[in-house]
Short mmCIF file of C-alpha atoms in Angstrom, two decimals:
data_model
loop_
_atom_site.label_atom_id
_atom_site.label_comp_id
_atom_site.label_asym_id
_atom_site.label_seq_id
_atom_site.Cartn_x
_atom_site.Cartn_y
_atom_site.Cartn_z
CA UNK A 789 70.39 -48.00 -10.79
CA UNK A 790 71.21 -47.30 -7.48
CA UNK A 791 72.71 -43.52 -7.62
CA UNK A 792 69.06 -42.95 -8.94
CA UNK A 793 67.57 -44.17 -5.93
CA UNK A 794 69.55 -42.48 -3.80
CA UNK A 795 68.44 -38.80 -5.20
CA UNK A 796 64.97 -39.64 -4.99
CA UNK A 797 65.64 -40.44 -1.14
CA UNK A 798 67.65 -37.13 -0.34
CA UNK A 799 64.86 -35.55 -2.81
CA UNK A 800 62.19 -36.81 0.09
CA UNK A 801 64.51 -36.04 2.67
CA UNK A 802 65.19 -32.69 2.04
CA UNK A 803 61.51 -31.85 1.55
CA UNK A 804 60.96 -33.88 4.91
CA UNK A 805 63.01 -31.90 6.79
CA UNK A 806 62.00 -28.42 5.58
CA UNK A 807 58.59 -29.33 6.82
CA UNK A 808 59.72 -30.47 9.88
CA UNK A 809 61.64 -27.14 10.09
CA UNK A 810 58.40 -25.40 9.05
CA UNK A 811 56.73 -26.63 11.80
CA UNK A 812 60.08 -26.67 14.08
CA UNK A 813 60.58 -23.07 13.60
CA UNK A 814 56.29 -22.15 14.21
CA UNK A 815 56.46 -24.19 17.30
CA UNK A 816 58.79 -22.21 18.37
CA UNK A 817 57.50 -18.81 18.03
CA UNK A 818 54.72 -20.82 20.08
CA UNK A 819 56.32 -21.58 22.93
CA UNK A 820 59.45 -18.20 22.70
CA UNK A 821 57.15 -16.64 25.13
CA UNK A 822 56.52 -18.86 27.71
CA UNK A 823 60.99 -19.81 28.16
CA UNK A 824 61.52 -15.79 28.15
CA UNK A 825 59.04 -14.82 30.52
CA UNK A 826 61.16 -16.41 32.68
CA UNK A 827 62.82 -13.98 34.79
CA UNK A 828 63.93 -12.02 31.34
CA UNK A 829 62.78 -8.05 30.96
CA UNK A 830 60.62 -5.39 29.75
CA UNK A 831 62.28 -5.93 26.51
CA UNK A 832 62.08 -9.78 26.48
CA UNK A 833 58.70 -10.09 26.63
CA UNK A 834 58.27 -6.83 24.15
CA UNK A 835 60.18 -9.08 21.15
CA UNK A 836 58.09 -12.15 22.04
CA UNK A 837 54.32 -10.23 21.87
CA UNK A 838 55.61 -9.06 18.21
CA UNK A 839 55.21 -12.14 16.30
CA UNK A 840 54.86 -12.43 12.47
CA UNK A 841 51.65 -14.09 10.95
CA UNK A 842 53.22 -18.01 9.75
CA UNK A 843 50.54 -19.94 7.68
CA UNK A 844 51.20 -23.55 6.92
CA UNK A 845 49.24 -25.16 4.30
CA UNK A 846 48.95 -28.96 2.53
CA UNK A 847 47.13 -26.86 -0.57
CA UNK A 848 43.71 -26.55 1.04
CA UNK A 849 43.85 -27.24 5.19
CA UNK A 850 45.59 -25.40 7.10
CA UNK A 851 48.51 -27.85 9.37
CA UNK A 852 49.81 -24.85 11.39
CA UNK A 853 50.19 -21.69 12.25
CA UNK A 854 51.20 -19.55 14.93
CA UNK A 855 49.06 -17.88 17.57
CA UNK A 856 48.33 -14.26 15.36
CA UNK A 857 47.97 -15.64 12.47
CA UNK A 858 45.23 -17.86 14.13
CA UNK A 859 43.61 -14.50 15.66
CA UNK A 860 43.64 -12.80 12.10
CA UNK A 861 41.43 -16.45 10.90
CA UNK A 862 39.53 -16.32 13.63
CA UNK A 863 38.81 -11.94 13.52
CA UNK A 864 38.03 -12.73 9.83
CA UNK A 865 34.75 -14.74 10.74
CA UNK A 866 34.42 -15.65 6.87
CA UNK A 867 32.12 -18.94 6.25
CA UNK A 868 34.16 -21.24 4.38
CA UNK A 869 37.23 -23.08 5.43
CA UNK A 870 40.43 -21.84 6.55
CA UNK A 871 42.14 -20.87 3.23
CA UNK A 872 39.24 -19.18 1.52
CA UNK A 873 39.02 -17.10 4.62
CA UNK A 874 42.60 -15.76 4.05
CA UNK A 875 42.58 -15.11 0.62
CA UNK A 876 39.14 -12.66 1.26
CA UNK A 877 41.66 -11.47 3.92
CA UNK A 878 44.73 -10.94 2.10
CA UNK A 879 43.07 -10.16 -1.92
CA UNK A 880 41.59 -6.01 -0.87
CA UNK A 881 45.64 -5.81 0.53
CA UNK A 882 47.65 -7.85 -1.76
CA UNK A 883 45.23 -7.00 -5.52
CA UNK A 884 48.48 -9.27 -7.61
CA UNK A 885 48.09 -12.36 -4.79
CA UNK A 886 45.71 -14.61 -7.20
CA UNK A 887 47.88 -14.49 -10.18
CA UNK A 888 51.36 -14.60 -8.91
CA UNK A 889 50.10 -17.82 -5.89
CA UNK A 890 49.57 -19.53 -9.40
CA UNK A 891 53.42 -18.94 -10.00
CA UNK A 892 54.70 -20.07 -6.81
CA UNK A 893 54.88 -23.92 -7.49
CA UNK A 894 57.31 -22.31 -10.53
CA UNK A 895 59.20 -20.07 -8.76
CA UNK A 896 58.87 -22.16 -5.39
CA UNK A 897 59.30 -18.41 -3.44
CA UNK A 898 57.16 -15.29 -3.87
CA UNK A 899 57.68 -11.89 -2.21
CA UNK A 900 54.84 -9.16 -2.26
CA UNK A 901 53.81 -6.18 -1.07
CA UNK A 902 50.45 -4.51 -0.09
CA UNK A 903 48.72 -2.04 1.68
CA UNK A 904 46.63 -2.17 5.06
CA UNK A 905 43.78 -0.01 5.61
CA UNK A 906 43.72 2.72 3.27
CA UNK A 907 47.13 2.44 2.42
CA UNK A 908 48.78 4.25 5.95
CA UNK A 909 50.48 1.00 6.24
CA UNK A 910 52.37 -1.57 4.24
CA UNK A 911 52.93 -5.63 4.49
CA UNK A 912 55.09 -7.89 3.45
CA UNK A 913 53.76 -11.43 1.96
CA UNK A 914 56.00 -13.96 1.52
CA UNK A 915 54.68 -17.53 0.01
CA UNK A 916 57.33 -20.31 -0.57
CA UNK A 917 56.75 -24.03 -1.43
CA UNK A 918 58.13 -26.22 0.97
CA UNK A 919 57.17 -29.24 -2.04
CA UNK A 920 54.92 -31.99 -1.61
CA UNK A 921 52.68 -29.37 -1.86
CA UNK A 922 53.13 -27.78 0.72
CA UNK A 923 53.04 -24.05 0.95
CA UNK A 924 54.15 -21.28 3.84
CA UNK A 925 52.61 -18.27 3.77
CA UNK A 926 54.96 -15.08 6.28
CA UNK A 927 52.86 -11.91 6.85
CA UNK A 928 55.32 -9.45 8.24
CA UNK A 929 55.20 -5.25 9.15
CA UNK A 930 58.37 -4.06 7.98
CA UNK A 931 57.80 -0.71 10.30
CA UNK A 932 57.23 -2.65 12.79
CA UNK A 933 60.22 -5.69 12.60
CA UNK A 934 62.14 -3.49 15.11
CA UNK A 935 59.29 -1.33 17.28
CA UNK A 936 56.67 -1.97 19.45
CA UNK A 937 53.70 -0.37 20.24
CA UNK A 938 52.64 -0.86 23.88
CA UNK A 939 48.97 -0.88 24.86
CA UNK A 940 46.60 -0.87 27.16
CA UNK A 941 45.46 -4.02 28.34
CA UNK A 942 41.87 -3.14 29.73
CA UNK A 943 41.80 -0.45 26.25
CA UNK A 944 42.64 -3.31 24.31
CA UNK A 945 40.01 -5.60 25.78
CA UNK A 946 37.91 -2.92 25.24
CA UNK A 947 39.09 -2.37 21.33
CA UNK A 948 38.37 -5.91 20.48
CA UNK A 949 35.19 -6.51 22.65
CA UNK A 950 33.55 -3.79 20.58
CA UNK A 951 35.26 -5.28 16.93
CA UNK A 952 33.32 -8.32 18.32
CA UNK A 953 29.99 -6.63 18.17
CA UNK A 954 30.25 -4.90 15.63
CA UNK A 955 31.55 -7.74 13.66
CA UNK A 956 29.16 -10.35 14.78
CA UNK A 957 26.41 -7.15 14.39
CA UNK A 958 26.96 -6.95 10.22
CA UNK A 959 26.98 -10.87 10.17
CA UNK A 960 23.72 -10.94 11.32
CA UNK A 961 22.33 -8.22 9.74
CA UNK A 962 19.86 -9.40 6.80
CA UNK A 963 20.96 -6.64 4.37
CA UNK A 964 23.89 -6.99 1.96
CA UNK A 965 26.99 -4.77 3.34
CA UNK A 966 30.57 -4.15 1.29
CA UNK A 967 32.75 -2.21 0.04
CA UNK A 968 34.45 -1.31 -2.94
CA UNK A 969 38.04 0.37 -4.29
CA UNK A 970 38.25 2.94 -6.63
CA UNK A 971 38.02 0.68 -9.06
CA UNK A 972 34.79 -0.76 -8.42
CA UNK A 973 36.80 -3.89 -6.65
CA UNK A 974 35.50 -5.72 -4.02
CA UNK A 975 37.67 -5.23 -1.12
CA UNK A 976 35.11 -6.43 1.70
CA UNK A 977 31.69 -7.86 2.40
CA UNK A 978 29.95 -9.67 5.78
CA UNK A 979 28.06 -12.87 5.56
CA UNK A 980 25.18 -12.37 4.39
CA UNK A 981 27.22 -10.82 0.42
CA UNK A 982 29.05 -14.37 1.00
CA UNK A 983 25.78 -16.47 1.56
CA UNK A 984 24.53 -14.18 -0.91
CA UNK A 985 27.15 -14.64 -3.41
CA UNK A 986 28.22 -18.57 -2.37
CA UNK A 987 24.70 -20.11 -3.32
CA UNK A 988 25.05 -18.40 -6.77
CA UNK A 989 28.93 -19.36 -7.02
CA UNK A 990 28.84 -23.25 -8.97
CA UNK A 991 32.23 -23.79 -6.79
CA UNK A 992 34.26 -22.21 -4.50
CA UNK A 993 34.42 -18.20 -4.07
CA UNK A 994 37.28 -16.38 -4.98
CA UNK A 995 39.18 -13.31 -5.34
CA UNK A 996 38.21 -10.12 -5.90
CA UNK A 997 34.51 -10.91 -5.14
CA UNK A 998 32.18 -11.25 -7.43
CA UNK A 999 29.15 -8.00 -8.02
CA UNK A 1000 25.40 -9.11 -6.99
CA UNK A 1001 24.41 -5.95 -7.82
CA UNK A 1002 24.50 -3.01 -9.28
CA UNK A 1003 24.35 0.21 -7.00
CA UNK A 1004 24.20 3.80 -7.38
CA UNK A 1005 28.17 5.63 -7.53
CA UNK A 1006 27.77 8.34 -5.48
CA UNK A 1007 27.88 12.17 -6.73
CA UNK A 1008 30.76 13.89 -4.92
CA UNK A 1009 29.11 16.63 -2.43
CA UNK A 1010 26.10 14.68 -3.01
CA UNK A 1011 25.75 12.36 0.21
CA UNK A 1012 23.50 9.13 -0.14
CA UNK A 1013 23.00 7.88 -3.13
CA UNK A 1014 19.98 6.21 -3.37
CA UNK A 1015 18.08 3.08 -6.59
CA UNK A 1016 16.56 0.08 -6.14
CA UNK A 1017 18.26 -2.88 -8.24
CA UNK A 1018 16.47 -6.52 -9.01
CA UNK A 1019 18.68 -9.95 -7.95
CA UNK A 1020 18.30 -13.01 -9.75
CA UNK A 1021 18.34 -15.90 -9.15
CA UNK A 1022 17.25 -19.32 -9.88
CA UNK A 1023 14.15 -17.72 -11.51
CA UNK A 1024 13.49 -15.62 -8.63
CA UNK A 1025 13.83 -11.96 -8.20
CA UNK A 1026 14.70 -10.57 -5.51
CA UNK A 1027 14.13 -6.85 -4.88
CA UNK A 1028 16.94 -4.64 -2.58
CA UNK A 1029 17.25 -0.52 -2.06
CA UNK A 1030 20.29 0.42 -2.41
CA UNK A 1031 21.91 3.28 -0.78
CA UNK A 1032 25.72 4.30 -1.38
CA UNK A 1033 28.38 6.16 1.24
CA UNK A 1034 32.09 7.50 -0.04
CA UNK A 1035 34.25 6.90 2.23
CA UNK A 1036 37.29 8.84 1.14
CA UNK A 1037 38.68 6.44 -2.19
CA UNK A 1038 36.51 3.46 -0.94
CA UNK A 1039 32.30 3.59 -1.41
CA UNK A 1040 30.14 1.77 1.04
CA UNK A 1041 27.52 0.02 -0.32
CA UNK A 1042 23.99 -1.20 1.75
CA UNK A 1043 21.38 -2.55 0.27
CA UNK A 1044 17.75 -3.16 1.70
CA UNK A 1045 15.44 -6.33 1.09
CA UNK A 1046 12.82 -4.42 -0.11
CA UNK A 1047 10.56 -7.63 -1.64
CA UNK A 1048 7.76 -6.62 0.86
CA UNK A 1049 7.78 -2.81 -0.99
CA UNK A 1050 7.77 -3.77 -4.08
CA UNK A 1051 4.85 -6.61 -3.61
CA UNK A 1052 3.18 -3.94 -1.30
CA UNK A 1053 3.80 -1.36 -4.29
CA UNK A 1054 2.06 -4.11 -7.16
CA UNK A 1055 -0.67 -4.75 -5.32
CA UNK A 1056 -1.11 -0.93 -4.79
CA UNK A 1057 -0.76 0.51 -8.46
CA UNK A 1058 -2.88 -2.48 -9.85
CA UNK A 1059 -5.35 -1.85 -7.56
CA UNK A 1060 -5.74 2.22 -8.35
CA UNK A 1061 -5.86 0.58 -11.95
CA UNK A 1062 -8.62 -1.39 -11.14
CA UNK A 1063 -10.25 1.81 -9.62
CA UNK A 1064 -8.96 3.48 -12.88
CA UNK A 1065 -10.83 0.79 -15.16
CA UNK A 1066 -14.26 1.36 -12.41
CA UNK A 1067 -13.66 5.18 -12.56
CA UNK A 1068 -13.92 4.93 -16.61
CA UNK A 1069 -16.87 3.57 -16.97
CA UNK A 1070 -19.06 5.17 -14.15
CA UNK A 1071 -21.57 7.91 -15.91
CA UNK A 1072 -21.11 9.74 -12.42
CA UNK A 1073 -18.04 12.77 -12.95
CA UNK A 1074 -15.13 11.86 -9.91
CA UNK A 1075 -13.52 14.78 -8.84
CA UNK A 1076 -10.81 13.99 -5.59
CA UNK A 1077 -8.50 16.81 -4.10
CA UNK A 1078 -5.86 15.83 -1.86
CA UNK A 1079 -5.58 18.10 1.55
CA UNK A 1080 -3.75 20.83 -0.38
CA UNK A 1081 -6.90 20.86 -2.42
CA UNK A 1082 -5.00 20.01 -5.71
CA UNK A 1083 -7.15 17.81 -8.27
CA UNK A 1084 -5.61 14.33 -7.67
CA UNK A 1085 -7.80 12.04 -9.61
CA UNK A 1086 -11.11 12.50 -12.36
CA UNK A 1087 -12.71 10.19 -14.54
CA UNK A 1088 -13.66 10.60 -18.63
CA UNK A 1089 -16.61 11.85 -17.00
CA UNK A 1090 -16.38 14.56 -15.79
CA UNK A 1091 -14.81 15.71 -18.86
CA UNK A 1092 -18.26 14.89 -20.20
CA UNK A 1093 -20.45 16.79 -17.77
CA UNK A 1094 -18.38 20.20 -17.04
CA UNK A 1095 -16.87 20.16 -20.68
CA UNK A 1096 -13.60 20.98 -19.00
CA UNK A 1097 -10.04 20.83 -21.24
CA UNK A 1098 -8.37 17.58 -20.68
CA UNK A 1099 -5.75 19.53 -20.15
CA UNK A 1100 -6.89 21.72 -17.68
CA UNK A 1101 -7.67 19.20 -15.44
CA UNK A 1102 -3.81 16.61 -15.99
CA UNK A 1103 -2.46 20.52 -14.59
CA UNK A 1104 -3.56 19.66 -11.66
CA UNK A 1105 -6.04 22.44 -10.52
CA UNK A 1106 -7.06 23.75 -6.85
CA UNK A 1107 -10.46 23.13 -6.19
CA UNK A 1108 -11.24 27.12 -6.91
CA UNK A 1109 -9.73 27.35 -9.84
CA UNK A 1110 -12.02 24.09 -10.93
CA UNK A 1111 -15.27 25.73 -9.68
CA UNK A 1112 -14.27 28.89 -12.15
CA UNK A 1113 -13.70 27.16 -14.45
CA UNK A 1114 -16.68 25.80 -14.29
CA UNK A 1115 -18.21 28.95 -13.71
CA UNK A 1116 -16.97 29.98 -16.55
CA UNK A 1117 -17.83 27.19 -18.82
CA UNK A 1118 -21.97 28.04 -17.07
CA UNK A 1119 -21.94 24.87 -15.54
CA UNK A 1120 -22.52 26.11 -12.43
CA UNK A 1121 -26.14 27.52 -10.93
CA UNK A 1122 -26.11 31.76 -12.30
CA UNK A 1123 -25.22 33.77 -9.11
CA UNK A 1124 -26.23 36.95 -7.61
CA UNK A 1125 -23.19 38.39 -7.32
CA UNK A 1126 -19.15 36.59 -7.61
CA UNK A 1127 -19.28 37.76 -3.93
CA UNK A 1128 -21.84 35.33 -2.72
CA UNK A 1129 -21.28 32.48 -5.38
CA UNK A 1130 -17.73 32.30 -3.74
CA UNK A 1131 -18.57 32.45 -0.10
CA UNK A 1132 -21.46 29.65 -0.90
CA UNK A 1133 -18.56 27.56 -3.01
CA UNK A 1134 -16.08 27.78 0.36
CA UNK A 1135 -19.21 26.92 2.37
CA UNK A 1136 -19.60 23.30 -0.16
CA UNK A 1137 -15.75 22.54 0.54
CA UNK A 1138 -16.12 22.89 3.96
CA UNK A 1139 -18.84 21.17 4.44
CA UNK A 1140 -17.97 18.33 2.28
CA UNK A 1141 -14.74 18.09 3.75
CA UNK A 1142 -16.55 17.66 7.48
CA UNK A 1143 -19.28 15.11 5.83
CA UNK A 1144 -21.68 14.18 3.42
CA UNK A 1145 -23.25 17.42 1.31
CA UNK A 1146 -26.25 16.94 -1.04
CA UNK A 1147 -26.08 19.34 -3.36
CA UNK A 1148 -29.08 20.38 -6.39
CA UNK A 1149 -27.67 22.90 -9.39
CA UNK A 1150 -29.98 23.89 -11.77
CA UNK A 1151 -27.88 25.14 -14.33
CA UNK A 1152 -28.41 28.05 -17.32
CA UNK A 1153 -29.07 25.47 -19.98
CA UNK A 1154 -31.69 23.70 -18.16
CA UNK A 1155 -29.72 20.88 -17.29
CA UNK A 1156 -29.79 19.86 -13.59
CA UNK A 1157 -26.97 18.15 -11.54
CA UNK A 1158 -26.62 16.38 -8.49
CA UNK A 1159 -23.24 17.49 -6.45
CA UNK A 1160 -22.41 15.26 -3.49
CA UNK A 1161 -18.88 16.13 -1.62
CA UNK A 1162 -18.01 13.71 0.25
CA UNK A 1163 -14.45 13.24 2.87
CA UNK A 1164 -11.42 11.21 2.29
CA UNK A 1165 -8.58 9.98 4.30
CA UNK A 1166 -5.99 12.15 4.34
CA UNK A 1167 -7.78 15.80 4.31
CA UNK A 1168 -8.95 15.02 0.83
CA UNK A 1169 -12.28 15.22 0.14
CA UNK A 1170 -14.93 13.79 -3.47
CA UNK A 1171 -17.05 15.41 -5.32
CA UNK A 1172 -19.24 13.77 -7.54
CA UNK A 1173 -21.01 14.97 -10.12
CA UNK A 1174 -24.27 13.50 -11.50
CA UNK A 1175 -26.58 14.78 -14.85
CA UNK A 1176 -29.89 14.03 -12.94
CA UNK A 1177 -32.13 16.11 -16.01
CA UNK A 1178 -34.01 12.99 -16.77
CA UNK A 1179 -34.96 11.59 -14.01
CA UNK A 1180 -36.38 15.51 -12.40
CA UNK A 1181 -38.08 15.81 -16.21
CA UNK A 1182 -39.72 12.62 -15.11
CA UNK A 1183 -40.75 13.51 -11.69
CA UNK A 1184 -41.94 16.40 -12.52
CA UNK A 1185 -44.03 14.83 -15.61
CA UNK A 1186 -44.96 12.36 -12.36
CA UNK A 1187 -46.09 14.87 -10.31
CA UNK A 1188 -47.92 17.38 -12.67
CA UNK A 1189 -50.52 14.11 -14.09
CA UNK A 1190 -50.57 13.29 -10.48
CA UNK A 1191 -51.79 17.03 -9.56
CA UNK A 1192 -53.82 16.81 -12.89
CA UNK A 1193 -55.84 13.22 -11.64
CA UNK A 1194 -56.37 15.11 -8.38
CA UNK A 1195 -58.19 18.09 -10.13
CA UNK A 1196 -59.62 16.02 -12.07
CA UNK A 1197 -61.33 13.95 -9.32
CA UNK A 1198 -62.32 17.04 -6.88
CA UNK A 1199 -63.93 17.92 -10.21
CA UNK A 1200 -66.55 15.24 -9.70
CA UNK A 1201 -69.75 16.35 -7.71
CA UNK A 1202 -69.34 12.94 -5.85
CA UNK A 1203 -67.86 11.81 -3.25
CA UNK A 1204 -64.90 9.70 -3.56
CA UNK A 1205 -62.74 7.93 -0.87
CA UNK A 1206 -60.06 4.77 -1.56
CA UNK A 1207 -58.66 2.85 1.08
CA UNK A 1208 -55.21 0.69 1.13
CA UNK A 1209 -55.23 -2.67 1.99
CA UNK A 1210 -55.03 -2.72 5.74
CA UNK A 1211 -57.24 0.07 6.14
CA UNK A 1212 -55.29 3.80 5.35
CA UNK A 1213 -56.45 5.87 3.05
CA UNK A 1214 -55.07 7.04 0.87
CA UNK A 1215 -57.01 9.22 -0.97
CA UNK A 1216 -60.01 11.41 -1.54
CA UNK A 1217 -61.20 14.05 -2.87
CA UNK A 1218 -62.88 17.48 -2.31
CA UNK A 1219 -66.44 16.40 -2.51
CA UNK A 1220 -65.93 13.75 0.00
CA UNK A 1221 -63.36 16.34 1.84
CA UNK A 1222 -66.89 18.59 2.17
CA UNK A 1223 -69.05 16.02 3.14
CA UNK A 1224 -67.54 14.29 6.03
CA UNK A 1225 -64.06 16.57 7.05
CA UNK A 1226 -60.73 15.34 7.42
CA UNK A 1227 -60.57 13.66 10.38
CA UNK A 1228 -61.07 9.98 9.76
CA UNK A 1229 -57.91 8.44 8.63
CA UNK A 1230 -58.16 4.52 8.52
CA UNK A 1231 -61.36 2.92 8.15
CA UNK A 1232 -62.57 2.29 11.00
CA UNK A 1233 -62.68 5.84 12.04
CA UNK A 1234 -64.09 5.96 8.94
CA UNK A 1235 -66.64 4.13 9.97
CA UNK A 1236 -67.74 5.32 13.05
CA UNK A 1237 -67.89 8.70 11.34
CA UNK A 1238 -70.23 7.07 8.95
CA UNK A 1239 -72.40 5.96 11.42
CA UNK A 1240 -72.41 9.66 13.45
CA UNK A 1241 -74.34 10.24 16.87
CA UNK A 1242 -77.62 8.53 16.09
CA UNK A 1243 -78.31 4.46 15.55
CA UNK A 1244 -76.90 3.02 12.72
CA UNK A 1245 -79.18 1.74 10.26
CA UNK A 1246 -79.53 -1.62 7.83
CA UNK A 1247 -77.63 1.15 5.23
CA UNK A 1248 -74.63 1.41 7.27
CA UNK A 1249 -74.59 -2.27 8.00
CA UNK A 1250 -74.84 -3.22 4.58
CA UNK A 1251 -71.84 -0.96 4.11
CA UNK A 1252 -69.33 -2.50 6.45
CA UNK A 1253 -70.13 -5.51 5.16
CA UNK A 1254 -69.73 -4.71 1.73
CA UNK A 1255 -65.74 -2.74 2.52
CA UNK A 1256 -65.09 -6.06 3.99
CA UNK A 1257 -66.33 -8.54 2.68
CA UNK A 1258 -63.73 -9.06 -0.76
CA UNK A 1259 -65.74 -11.57 -3.15
CA UNK A 1260 -67.99 -8.67 -4.38
CA UNK A 1261 -67.22 -6.73 -6.85
CA UNK A 1262 -69.65 -4.16 -6.70
CA UNK A 1263 -72.20 -2.96 -3.52
CA UNK A 1264 -74.27 -0.52 -3.45
CA UNK A 1265 -77.02 1.10 -0.68
CA UNK A 1266 -78.15 3.93 1.11
CA UNK A 1267 -77.37 5.26 4.02
CA UNK A 1268 -78.36 8.87 6.61
CA UNK A 1269 -75.67 11.67 5.90
CA UNK A 1270 -74.16 14.00 8.34
CA UNK A 1271 -76.43 16.03 8.24
CA UNK A 1272 -79.60 13.34 7.99
CA UNK A 1273 -80.10 13.87 4.05
CA UNK A 1274 -80.29 10.33 1.64
CA UNK A 1275 -77.18 9.32 0.73
CA UNK A 1276 -76.94 6.77 -1.96
CA UNK A 1277 -73.58 4.78 -1.94
CA UNK A 1278 -71.19 2.57 -4.38
CA UNK A 1279 -68.26 0.24 -3.46
CA UNK A 1280 -65.91 -0.84 -6.46
CA UNK A 1281 -62.65 -3.00 -5.50
CA UNK A 1282 -59.75 -2.06 -7.34
CA UNK A 1283 -56.69 -3.67 -7.97
CA UNK A 1284 -53.90 -4.71 -5.47
CA UNK A 1285 -56.75 -5.16 -2.66
CA UNK A 1286 -57.63 -1.40 -2.80
CA UNK A 1287 -61.19 -0.47 -2.03
CA UNK A 1288 -63.11 2.51 -3.76
CA UNK A 1289 -66.15 4.56 -1.93
CA UNK A 1290 -69.02 6.53 -3.72
CA UNK A 1291 -71.25 8.63 -1.85
CA UNK A 1292 -73.76 10.21 -4.04
CA UNK A 1293 -76.93 12.30 -3.05
CA UNK A 1294 -79.89 10.88 -5.32
CA UNK A 1295 -82.33 13.80 -6.38
CA UNK A 1296 -85.64 12.34 -4.58
CA UNK A 1297 -87.65 13.77 -6.84
CA UNK A 1298 -86.81 11.67 -9.39
CA UNK A 1299 -87.72 8.84 -7.46
CA UNK A 1300 -90.74 6.99 -7.30
CA UNK A 1301 -93.03 7.28 -4.11
CA UNK A 1302 -92.18 3.82 -3.05
CA UNK A 1303 -88.50 3.87 -4.25
CA UNK A 1304 -88.21 6.54 -1.85
CA UNK A 1305 -89.73 4.75 1.17
CA UNK A 1306 -87.57 2.27 0.18
CA UNK A 1307 -84.52 4.09 0.37
CA UNK A 1308 -85.69 6.29 3.99
CA UNK A 1309 -86.18 2.25 4.98
CA UNK A 1310 -82.68 1.26 4.23
CA UNK A 1311 -80.93 4.30 5.71
CA UNK A 1312 -82.57 4.03 8.88
CA UNK A 1313 -83.67 1.16 10.20
CA UNK A 1314 -82.19 -2.13 10.45
CA UNK A 1315 -84.98 -3.53 8.06
CA UNK A 1316 -83.53 -3.20 4.53
CA UNK A 1317 -80.22 -4.94 2.80
CA UNK A 1318 -77.84 -3.21 0.27
CA UNK A 1319 -77.81 -4.36 -3.33
CA UNK A 1320 -75.42 -6.56 -4.59
CA UNK A 1321 -75.10 -6.38 -8.22
#
């Protein structure tokens, strides 16, 4: 019993002494430069400056380290504890380190070699299990164990400042930056990549680092390869524009955030789809040509109106090829000669590019098209083709009916004139213009014209009262004409507030003597009155 207790005590004491010895060794390395510097030569100071990198860990917590080892941890600058940062530095240089370190408790001591940078330098890693969950890791450069390199202090300080600036810039950039070896293992990553990887990982990051994006593989001799990739995290999709650059045997990857660009492209695509659906329902043919005058957009109505083949339009023809095809389809006005037609089409293109331009095409088939040209941004131009055959036919029919009505009114012997509600003269037939002329354009001027240069009689006063009285549907009477002849008048109120006045010259021989005297009385004196009915 006592012998067992003694063996346990001896083992604990041995482990404690090993830890104390390891710490003391590191402390000795830390102060060796101070003691050697007091009176020692340049060689002693150089030997003191070449110290190994020694780390002492209890599980994942750093207990002690030599100055070069602490400087290394400070330069890594990656998030996480000291053990995670050291593993991120060891992983690219010692690829078998994660698997070998799991055997350290069983073997007690592990030694392995690795490479620094692109294989130009060899490193040695020695890991020792000191007991009581204490590990000591030593990293050395075998080629520099008995040799030193003297570096100018100012140059070294400048390089360290530049290195710190570059490291901080890469850690602060919002893009993801990482490096891959020939086996597509990630050998280095910036802080943005590590933060994104930690957010996706369930626990602490291990080595090698997980791959977040499928970046494009650079083609030999092609320089940079690019592609857009998506990264999904908790149902949220983030988009990146990935760029790859080959650097020797390794590849540098850059992933720029592209969420804003993806949203803008999606919004533009939806807007174009909405416009396309709207254009598809328009009865007006639409053709948009870009700055080089190539067809970029058209709607189905253009095919229906012009009869052009769909394959021809989808081939993006030029504007003049488009117009030539219209000419072959007899969908343009028949020109006198090709040269004048070509010049006319060139004038159409230039007028549409500089401002709003409208033309009416009377086609050989009897159809009528309205062609409108409008300038668009970035030098583009749009043409609208509208079939206005029915509109033109209706206009022509309405104009013909108006001409017929005007001819009918001019064939009436009575002088007719119509006034609008505001008193403006809207119509007069040929008999009225022959009787009174064209001097009057509204009712007040006409009243003055009807009175003439003589004293107005009762007939004129009765006429003026009848024109202003809207309650009486009809009124009639007589007055003296411009030549002093006897004229009978009749007022009729039409719909919409309009009023029609008719002048008729009665046959005097058909009147009896009393009727003729009464009519003359009304036309020249103030004693007569109009007959209302």
